XYZ file of C-alpha atoms in Angstrom:
521
model
C 117.076 -124.256 111.277
C 118.062 -120.803 112.513
C 120.603 -120.408 115.306
C 123.421 -117.905 115.675
C 126.468 -119.957 116.703
C 129.913 -118.584 117.614
C 132.152 -118.010 114.561
C 134.195 -121.186 115.126
C 131.038 -123.267 114.712
C 129.023 -121.333 112.134
C 127.054 -121.970 110.037
C 124.749 -124.226 112.029
C 124.605 -127.801 110.788
C 123.974 -131.088 112.564
C 127.746 -131.625 112.639
C 128.642 -128.156 113.942
C 125.927 -128.253 116.626
C 127.330 -131.551 117.896
C 130.886 -130.219 117.832
C 129.764 -127.103 119.703
C 128.002 -129.155 122.385
C 131.151 -131.265 122.860
C 133.359 -128.224 123.411
C 130.892 -126.643 125.845
C 130.856 -129.844 127.884
C 134.646 -130.182 127.743
C 135.181 -126.587 128.890
C 132.747 -126.754 131.803
C 134.133 -130.151 132.836
C 137.777 -129.030 132.994
C 139.321 -129.094 136.462
C 140.060 -125.350 136.519
C 136.540 -124.338 135.505
C 134.914 -126.867 137.844
C 136.866 -125.474 140.789
C 135.909 -121.872 140.028
C 132.221 -122.743 140.002
C 132.376 -125.011 143.065
C 134.382 -122.685 145.327
C 132.134 -119.824 146.428
C 133.961 -116.881 148.077
C 132.175 -117.703 151.353
C 133.835 -121.112 151.356
C 137.252 -119.909 150.261
C 137.664 -117.410 153.123
C 137.416 -120.293 155.588
C 138.998 -123.225 153.773
C 141.422 -121.547 151.395
C 141.793 -121.617 147.603
C 142.358 -124.465 145.214
C 146.118 -125.168 144.813
C 145.977 -124.897 141.014
C 144.842 -121.261 141.235
C 148.374 -120.313 142.248
C 150.492 -122.820 140.366
C 153.604 -121.256 138.832
C 154.350 -119.647 136.527
C 150.916 -118.384 135.513
C 148.737 -118.718 138.616
C 146.312 -115.919 139.379
C 145.514 -116.121 143.123
C 148.502 -114.114 144.374
C 148.446 -111.954 141.239
C 144.980 -110.823 142.300
C 146.317 -109.617 145.660
C 149.215 -107.633 144.204
C 147.254 -104.537 143.177
C 143.937 -102.764 143.775
C 140.827 -103.473 141.677
C 142.454 -106.085 139.471
C 139.010 -107.509 138.874
C 138.423 -104.533 136.565
C 141.260 -105.757 134.326
C 139.245 -108.931 133.798
C 136.142 -106.909 132.944
C 138.187 -104.886 130.439
C 139.465 -108.135 128.907
C 135.912 -109.489 128.624
C 134.836 -106.356 126.793
C 137.792 -106.288 124.404
C 136.870 -107.152 120.800
C 138.694 -110.481 120.758
C 140.337 -111.721 123.970
C 143.384 -113.746 123.023
C 145.183 -116.411 125.013
C 148.504 -115.489 123.408
C 148.389 -111.720 122.949
C 150.898 -109.540 124.791
C 149.000 -106.417 123.805
C 145.640 -104.924 124.640
C 143.322 -105.554 127.586
C 144.545 -109.088 128.285
C 148.276 -108.328 128.289
C 148.458 -107.688 132.036
C 146.635 -110.899 132.979
C 148.364 -114.149 133.937
C 148.521 -116.653 131.097
C 146.051 -118.969 132.838
C 143.430 -116.217 132.892
C 144.123 -115.235 129.288
C 143.487 -118.819 128.206
C 140.352 -119.065 130.323
C 138.794 -115.835 129.057
C 139.790 -116.550 125.461
C 138.048 -119.930 125.570
C 134.979 -118.439 127.239
C 134.697 -115.707 124.585
C 135.087 -118.292 121.824
C 132.347 -120.532 123.221
C 129.640 -118.143 124.390
C 126.589 -117.886 122.162
C 126.418 -114.503 120.372
C 123.618 -112.439 121.898
C 123.282 -109.513 119.495
C 119.692 -109.127 118.324
C 120.020 -106.444 115.651
C 116.977 -104.558 114.402
C 113.705 -106.440 114.737
C 110.072 -105.776 114.007
C 108.205 -104.144 116.885
C 104.513 -103.660 117.512
C 103.289 -100.134 118.304
C 102.422 -99.313 121.902
C 98.834 -100.154 122.799
C 97.697 -96.637 123.657
C 98.905 -95.228 120.337
C 100.018 -91.914 121.801
C 103.729 -92.620 122.268
C 103.478 -93.128 126.035
C 104.075 -96.379 127.855
C 100.960 -98.189 129.040
C 100.282 -97.824 132.755
C 102.696 -99.837 134.889
C 105.019 -100.781 132.013
C 108.706 -99.849 132.230
C 110.816 -99.223 129.094
C 112.546 -102.616 129.394
C 109.227 -104.470 129.543
C 107.792 -102.356 126.709
C 110.764 -103.304 124.518
C 110.255 -106.993 125.271
C 106.500 -106.964 124.752
C 106.648 -104.983 121.511
C 109.260 -107.285 119.994
C 107.757 -110.519 121.221
C 104.162 -109.734 120.260
C 105.323 -108.852 116.737
C 107.406 -112.038 116.575
C 104.592 -114.282 117.825
C 102.166 -112.666 115.393
C 104.505 -113.478 112.509
C 105.005 -117.039 113.775
C 101.267 -117.638 113.978
C 100.654 -116.265 110.492
C 103.508 -118.338 109.024
C 102.261 -121.601 110.502
C 100.812 -124.096 108.036
C 97.924 -124.665 110.462
C 95.892 -121.497 110.967
C 95.863 -120.561 114.635
C 93.946 -118.004 116.645
C 94.453 -119.387 120.163
C 97.493 -118.539 122.278
C 98.370 -119.859 125.746
C 100.632 -117.510 127.735
C 102.438 -119.619 130.355
C 103.626 -117.610 133.350
C 101.728 -114.553 132.123
C 102.495 -112.369 135.143
C 100.880 -108.944 134.791
C 99.539 -109.932 131.379
C 101.386 -107.363 129.250
C 102.147 -109.824 126.430
C 98.671 -111.376 126.643
C 96.977 -108.004 126.213
C 99.258 -107.086 123.307
C 98.350 -110.301 121.465
C 94.632 -110.113 122.282
C 94.385 -106.555 120.952
C 95.045 -104.941 117.549
C 96.692 -105.743 115.236
C 96.671 -109.429 116.255
C 93.221 -109.892 117.857
C 94.010 -113.394 119.049
C 92.299 -115.436 121.755
C 94.467 -115.667 124.865
C 94.549 -117.964 127.860
C 96.857 -116.360 130.450
C 98.172 -118.761 133.118
C 100.077 -117.804 136.255
C 100.587 -119.375 139.672
C 100.636 -116.064 141.556
C 97.301 -114.736 142.754
C 98.825 -111.273 143.154
C 100.111 -111.272 139.557
C 96.847 -112.642 138.160
C 94.716 -110.119 140.039
C 97.084 -107.372 138.934
C 96.713 -108.490 135.322
C 92.922 -108.385 135.614
C 93.072 -104.867 137.064
C 95.364 -103.755 134.230
C 92.948 -105.228 131.685
C 89.991 -103.404 133.292
C 91.904 -100.111 133.103
C 92.873 -100.789 129.498
C 89.224 -101.472 128.611
C 88.183 -98.148 130.125
C 90.836 -96.341 128.082
C 89.694 -98.129 124.904
C 86.058 -97.184 125.554
C 86.989 -93.560 126.150
C 89.089 -93.420 122.994
C 86.295 -95.019 120.984
C 83.799 -92.390 122.164
C 86.229 -89.574 121.360
C 86.881 -90.893 117.854
C 83.160 -91.356 117.122
C 82.514 -87.592 117.226
C 84.909 -86.991 114.311
C 82.211 -87.353 111.650
C 84.413 -86.030 108.834
C 86.668 -89.137 108.959
C 85.759 -92.293 107.065
C 84.805 -95.197 109.278
C 87.617 -97.679 109.804
C 87.061 -101.260 108.794
C 86.081 -103.024 112.044
C 88.374 -105.855 113.087
C 87.225 -108.893 114.984
C 88.249 -108.478 118.622
C 90.312 -111.038 120.418
C 89.630 -112.336 123.905
C 91.582 -112.754 127.129
C 90.945 -115.223 129.956
C 93.052 -115.326 133.132
C 93.448 -118.564 135.091
C 95.291 -118.998 138.380
C 97.262 -122.210 137.940
C 100.380 -123.887 139.291
C 101.793 -125.131 136.012
C 103.036 -128.675 135.593
C 102.627 -131.010 132.602
C 99.315 -132.367 133.894
C 97.734 -129.047 134.898
C 98.879 -127.344 131.687
C 97.331 -130.049 129.528
C 94.090 -129.956 131.503
C 93.800 -126.160 131.369
C 94.323 -126.072 127.598
C 91.938 -128.997 127.044
C 89.191 -127.284 129.036
C 89.770 -123.949 127.315
C 89.816 -125.280 123.753
C 86.775 -127.453 124.494
C 84.699 -124.544 125.791
C 82.656 -122.541 123.291
C 83.742 -118.981 122.540
C 81.411 -116.145 121.501
C 80.740 -116.551 117.779
C 81.726 -112.940 117.066
C 85.189 -113.695 118.405
C 85.808 -116.896 116.478
C 87.925 -117.119 113.370
C 85.964 -119.863 111.638
C 88.902 -120.760 109.392
C 91.105 -121.731 112.356
C 90.651 -125.107 114.044
C 89.310 -124.637 117.571
C 91.926 -127.000 118.959
C 94.979 -125.325 117.337
C 97.180 -123.679 119.991
C 100.452 -121.697 120.013
C 102.217 -121.585 123.405
C 104.178 -118.509 124.501
C 106.239 -117.566 127.540
C 107.989 -114.283 128.254
C 110.687 -114.885 130.872
C 109.165 -118.099 132.169
C 110.808 -118.883 135.501
C 112.413 -122.126 136.589
C 110.989 -125.257 135.030
C 108.244 -123.560 133.013
C 110.273 -123.506 129.788
C 111.255 -127.219 129.986
C 107.617 -128.031 130.763
C 106.461 -126.123 127.671
C 108.969 -127.954 125.481
C 107.904 -131.344 126.815
C 104.223 -130.463 126.493
C 104.570 -129.481 122.836
C 106.475 -132.668 122.001
C 104.172 -134.980 123.973
C 100.955 -133.388 122.745
C 102.071 -133.535 119.106
C 102.379 -137.294 119.440
C 99.066 -137.635 121.261
C 97.196 -135.439 118.773
C 98.541 -137.530 115.896
C 96.829 -140.575 117.400
C 93.697 -138.681 118.500
C 92.723 -135.663 116.325
C 90.100 -134.602 118.868
C 92.818 -133.441 121.284
C 94.244 -129.922 121.272
C 96.981 -129.505 118.669
C 100.243 -127.560 119.221
C 100.945 -125.467 116.141
C 103.924 -123.624 117.577
C 105.727 -122.217 120.579
C 107.733 -119.090 121.389
C 109.457 -119.190 124.774
C 112.033 -116.894 126.367
C 113.340 -118.420 129.597
C 114.347 -116.622 132.744
C 116.166 -117.757 135.875
C 117.749 -121.197 135.882
C 118.291 -121.861 139.580
C 114.760 -123.240 139.992
C 114.990 -125.880 137.287
C 115.002 -129.550 138.219
C 118.685 -130.488 138.082
C 117.877 -134.132 137.396
C 115.230 -133.844 134.671
C 115.616 -130.388 133.088
C 119.251 -130.881 132.034
C 120.206 -132.494 129.832
C 116.951 -132.736 127.885
C 118.314 -133.824 124.506
C 119.481 -137.337 123.761
C 122.540 -135.928 122.011
C 123.825 -133.993 125.022
C 123.000 -136.913 127.317
C 125.082 -139.207 125.108
C 127.986 -136.778 124.776
C 127.998 -136.138 128.507
C 128.720 -139.792 129.245
C 132.348 -138.903 128.567
C 132.400 -135.813 130.794
C 129.881 -136.580 133.575
C 129.065 -132.890 133.925
C 126.397 -132.211 136.529
C 125.112 -128.680 136.793
C 125.231 -127.729 140.466
C 123.289 -124.920 142.123
C 126.092 -122.435 141.545
C 126.208 -123.141 137.800
C 122.514 -122.314 137.621
C 122.741 -119.139 139.707
C 125.647 -117.814 137.620
C 124.095 -118.746 134.250
C 122.001 -115.574 134.390
C 125.030 -113.251 134.516
C 125.490 -110.780 131.652
C 129.069 -109.447 131.978
C 129.190 -107.936 128.491
C 126.807 -105.214 129.652
C 128.349 -104.361 133.017
C 129.808 -101.172 131.531
C 126.944 -100.444 129.133
C 125.784 -97.404 131.138
C 126.961 -95.396 134.132
C 124.146 -96.894 136.184
C 124.999 -100.450 135.090
C 128.629 -99.989 136.102
C 127.663 -98.524 139.489
C 125.385 -101.520 140.065
C 128.204 -103.888 139.116
C 130.613 -102.287 141.570
C 128.019 -102.425 144.335
C 127.288 -106.096 143.604
C 130.997 -106.940 143.870
C 131.309 -105.074 147.152
C 128.305 -106.914 148.621
C 129.733 -110.312 147.730
C 133.160 -109.475 149.194
C 131.973 -107.854 152.412
C 129.654 -110.763 153.160
C 132.375 -113.281 152.391
C 134.853 -111.513 154.686
C 132.248 -111.599 157.438
C 132.128 -115.383 157.107
C 135.803 -115.471 158.118
C 134.899 -113.895 161.442
C 132.285 -116.557 162.078
C 133.283 -119.634 160.042
C 130.873 -122.541 159.560
C 131.423 -125.478 161.873
C 131.606 -127.909 158.981
C 135.049 -128.426 157.440
C 133.764 -130.545 154.551
C 134.653 -129.901 150.943
C 131.998 -128.425 148.626
C 129.437 -131.087 147.801
C 128.560 -132.084 144.255
C 125.409 -129.939 144.374
C 127.378 -126.960 145.669
C 125.340 -126.623 148.858
C 128.226 -126.500 151.349
C 129.803 -123.710 149.309
C 126.661 -121.648 149.788
C 126.776 -121.654 153.615
C 126.860 -118.049 154.777
C 125.442 -115.852 157.527
C 121.784 -115.138 156.902
C 121.958 -111.379 156.964
C 118.966 -110.830 154.755
C 118.655 -107.738 152.574
C 120.657 -104.714 153.681
C 120.351 -101.195 152.304
C 123.077 -100.139 149.881
C 124.166 -97.417 152.308
C 125.372 -100.140 154.662
C 128.083 -101.005 152.110
C 129.543 -97.486 151.994
C 132.602 -98.822 153.857
C 133.795 -101.995 155.567
C 133.465 -100.250 158.931
C 129.873 -99.164 158.229
C 129.039 -102.689 157.112
C 130.436 -104.198 160.311
C 128.464 -101.721 162.444
C 125.256 -103.249 161.061
C 126.219 -106.798 160.143
C 128.304 -107.845 163.171
C 125.485 -107.415 165.728
C 123.066 -109.234 163.422
C 125.407 -112.225 163.449
C 126.067 -112.117 167.167
C 129.647 -110.882 166.702
C 130.979 -108.389 169.242
C 131.791 -105.249 167.290
C 134.775 -104.242 169.433
C 136.396 -107.659 169.143
C 136.467 -107.431 165.347
C 139.311 -104.892 165.288
C 141.671 -107.243 167.083
C 140.887 -109.980 164.592
C 141.040 -108.174 161.252
C 143.148 -105.080 161.896
C 142.594 -101.863 159.875
C 139.075 -101.603 158.504
C 139.115 -98.784 155.987
C 140.119 -98.976 152.329
C 139.554 -102.689 151.838
C 141.103 -103.604 148.480
C 142.167 -100.024 147.706
C 145.549 -99.411 149.325
C 148.906 -100.064 147.636
C 150.324 -101.787 150.713
C 147.639 -104.296 151.571
C 147.243 -106.009 154.878
C 145.935 -109.535 155.078
C 142.273 -108.512 154.885
C 142.793 -106.277 151.865
C 144.767 -108.994 150.050
C 141.972 -111.455 150.734
C 139.367 -108.999 149.461
C 141.278 -108.498 146.200
C 141.556 -112.233 145.615
C 137.863 -112.747 146.284
C 136.959 -109.928 143.888
C 138.832 -111.671 141.079
C 137.306 -115.047 141.955
C 133.791 -113.610 141.931
C 134.295 -111.888 138.578
C 135.697 -115.082 137.040
C 132.647 -117.020 138.220
C 130.343 -114.425 136.642
C 132.409 -114.358 133.433
C 131.892 -118.106 132.978
C 128.142 -117.977 133.611
C 127.203 -117.327 129.952
C 128.868 -120.619 128.962
C 126.463 -122.467 131.262
C 123.503 -120.672 129.695
C 124.834 -121.432 126.203
C 124.914 -125.150 127.023
C 121.395 -125.105 128.491
C 120.009 -123.269 125.444
C 121.728 -125.550 122.933
C 120.500 -128.614 124.827
C 116.898 -127.352 124.676
C 117.270 -126.483 121.009
C 118.610 -129.969 120.218
C 115.712 -131.489 122.175
C 113.218 -129.791 119.859
C 115.196 -130.757 116.754
C 115.240 -134.388 117.888
C 111.531 -134.583 118.664
C 109.830 -132.381 116.048
C 110.148 -133.767 112.483
C 112.157 -131.320 110.353
C 109.860 -131.824 107.353
C 106.919 -130.598 109.444
C 108.499 -128.092 111.845
C 110.724 -125.021 111.676
C 112.800 -124.786 114.873
C 114.831 -121.657 115.674
C 116.928 -120.143 118.447
C 116.478 -116.383 118.060
C 118.156 -113.430 119.805
C 114.881 -111.568 120.191
C 115.630 -108.695 122.575
C 118.377 -106.076 122.729
C 120.417 -106.858 125.851
C 121.502 -103.223 126.161
C 117.921 -102.390 127.222
C 118.392 -104.574 130.297
C 116.875 -107.719 128.762
C 119.655 -110.103 129.753
C 117.591 -113.223 128.958
C 116.996 -112.431 125.306
C 116.978 -115.808 123.506
C 113.699 -117.214 122.198
C 113.177 -120.917 121.519
C 110.726 -120.892 118.636
C 108.991 -123.651 116.715
C 106.119 -123.587 114.232
C 104.529 -125.972 111.782
C 105.831 -125.491 108.270
């Protein structure tokens, strides 16, 4: 069992994992935290805030309006070494007590995400340049994950040469595992025809480069011939993945004969390791269920394909099935009977936030500021054209998401509130000239020392938005721990090693960096 828990719960034991799950559920179920997730800025501008946000003496709603850019004080507090609920010094000292408590609890509960130094495969072309089409972030992920999967496969008690890449996309990881030094047999599955065709084109280009390099190296007669390695293989299949289609695709692939020159005769033909690099939506839960279910089936029928391991890094959470994909583990289901926590759409959207890296680079900070401005400007526009419905946010958070459908606007549109209105108001059928009589002065939203009503509202919404993002990692921590517990419950510990590994360096842009890994001992 390998999992990096927060200091208050380390080292990981059955007892500490249960205690950690309880505190995650308790935190996310508290009235204050529930209200922050449920009340989207678009809803608040029309219906007003929750009363408890401004309860004396330590409310934060009016505090947010009292000065410009107070949301940055929250970011500074998040990035301080150890946010404290009781400290009167440092980054948290200027925050209301309610916010200090909230941020202190969030920092204490979030899973650590530091990866440290990890083994990395060399780049495929061997000349220090990125392969065609691969950005530095993707190269970092592929190099680390291919090395990790290679080690997992070699450490498995059942020799394995077949890998199924679920949600393979452009096939970068598949090609890395099919080529040297791993030379494994890959089945790459993806539901997008564009992605699958792109992967095939990339593979054709890579094959041309390999052939050219081989010809160039063959003329160097002075060098001793390298020991030839058995090549791997790569098959692409267009497939909408669900438990049934995944099982069928693997069954057909493992049942088909492979060229004898490509077979590792010491590895069972039905032994399979499943991988996923940033598998979207329900793909990761489907992989977990497939491994567990197929292990049981293969025990009863040895002729079926046999899972020997899995290595899966999830991606977005907003596409998961809210009824079946959380909770997955019996332990979290049982513990949640006390709290009745239901993850709504807004929990899942915010779970992908990575606030600890908002200031990691100049570009990251500029992107953060632009993202805040977009949220606030759009929310303020809702006030000019409020939804007809006056209902409270529903349990699934849908009513809180009602907003004008502006679509994507260029960043230049957000250069000022006035410039935004010039473009956005006509799109929403709002008369541009009538806006001035409704909202008053338009320039310097959130920046002036003597705010009007609109500026005060903007400042409050900025703080609300940042708080929602700051709590997102707690949602992801709960989802990851639930999936980890699911594997521990269903894969016998005497036969399986189950780990939760911080595989990628988040500072490279790899916000989703946690790998759920399992292999046969």
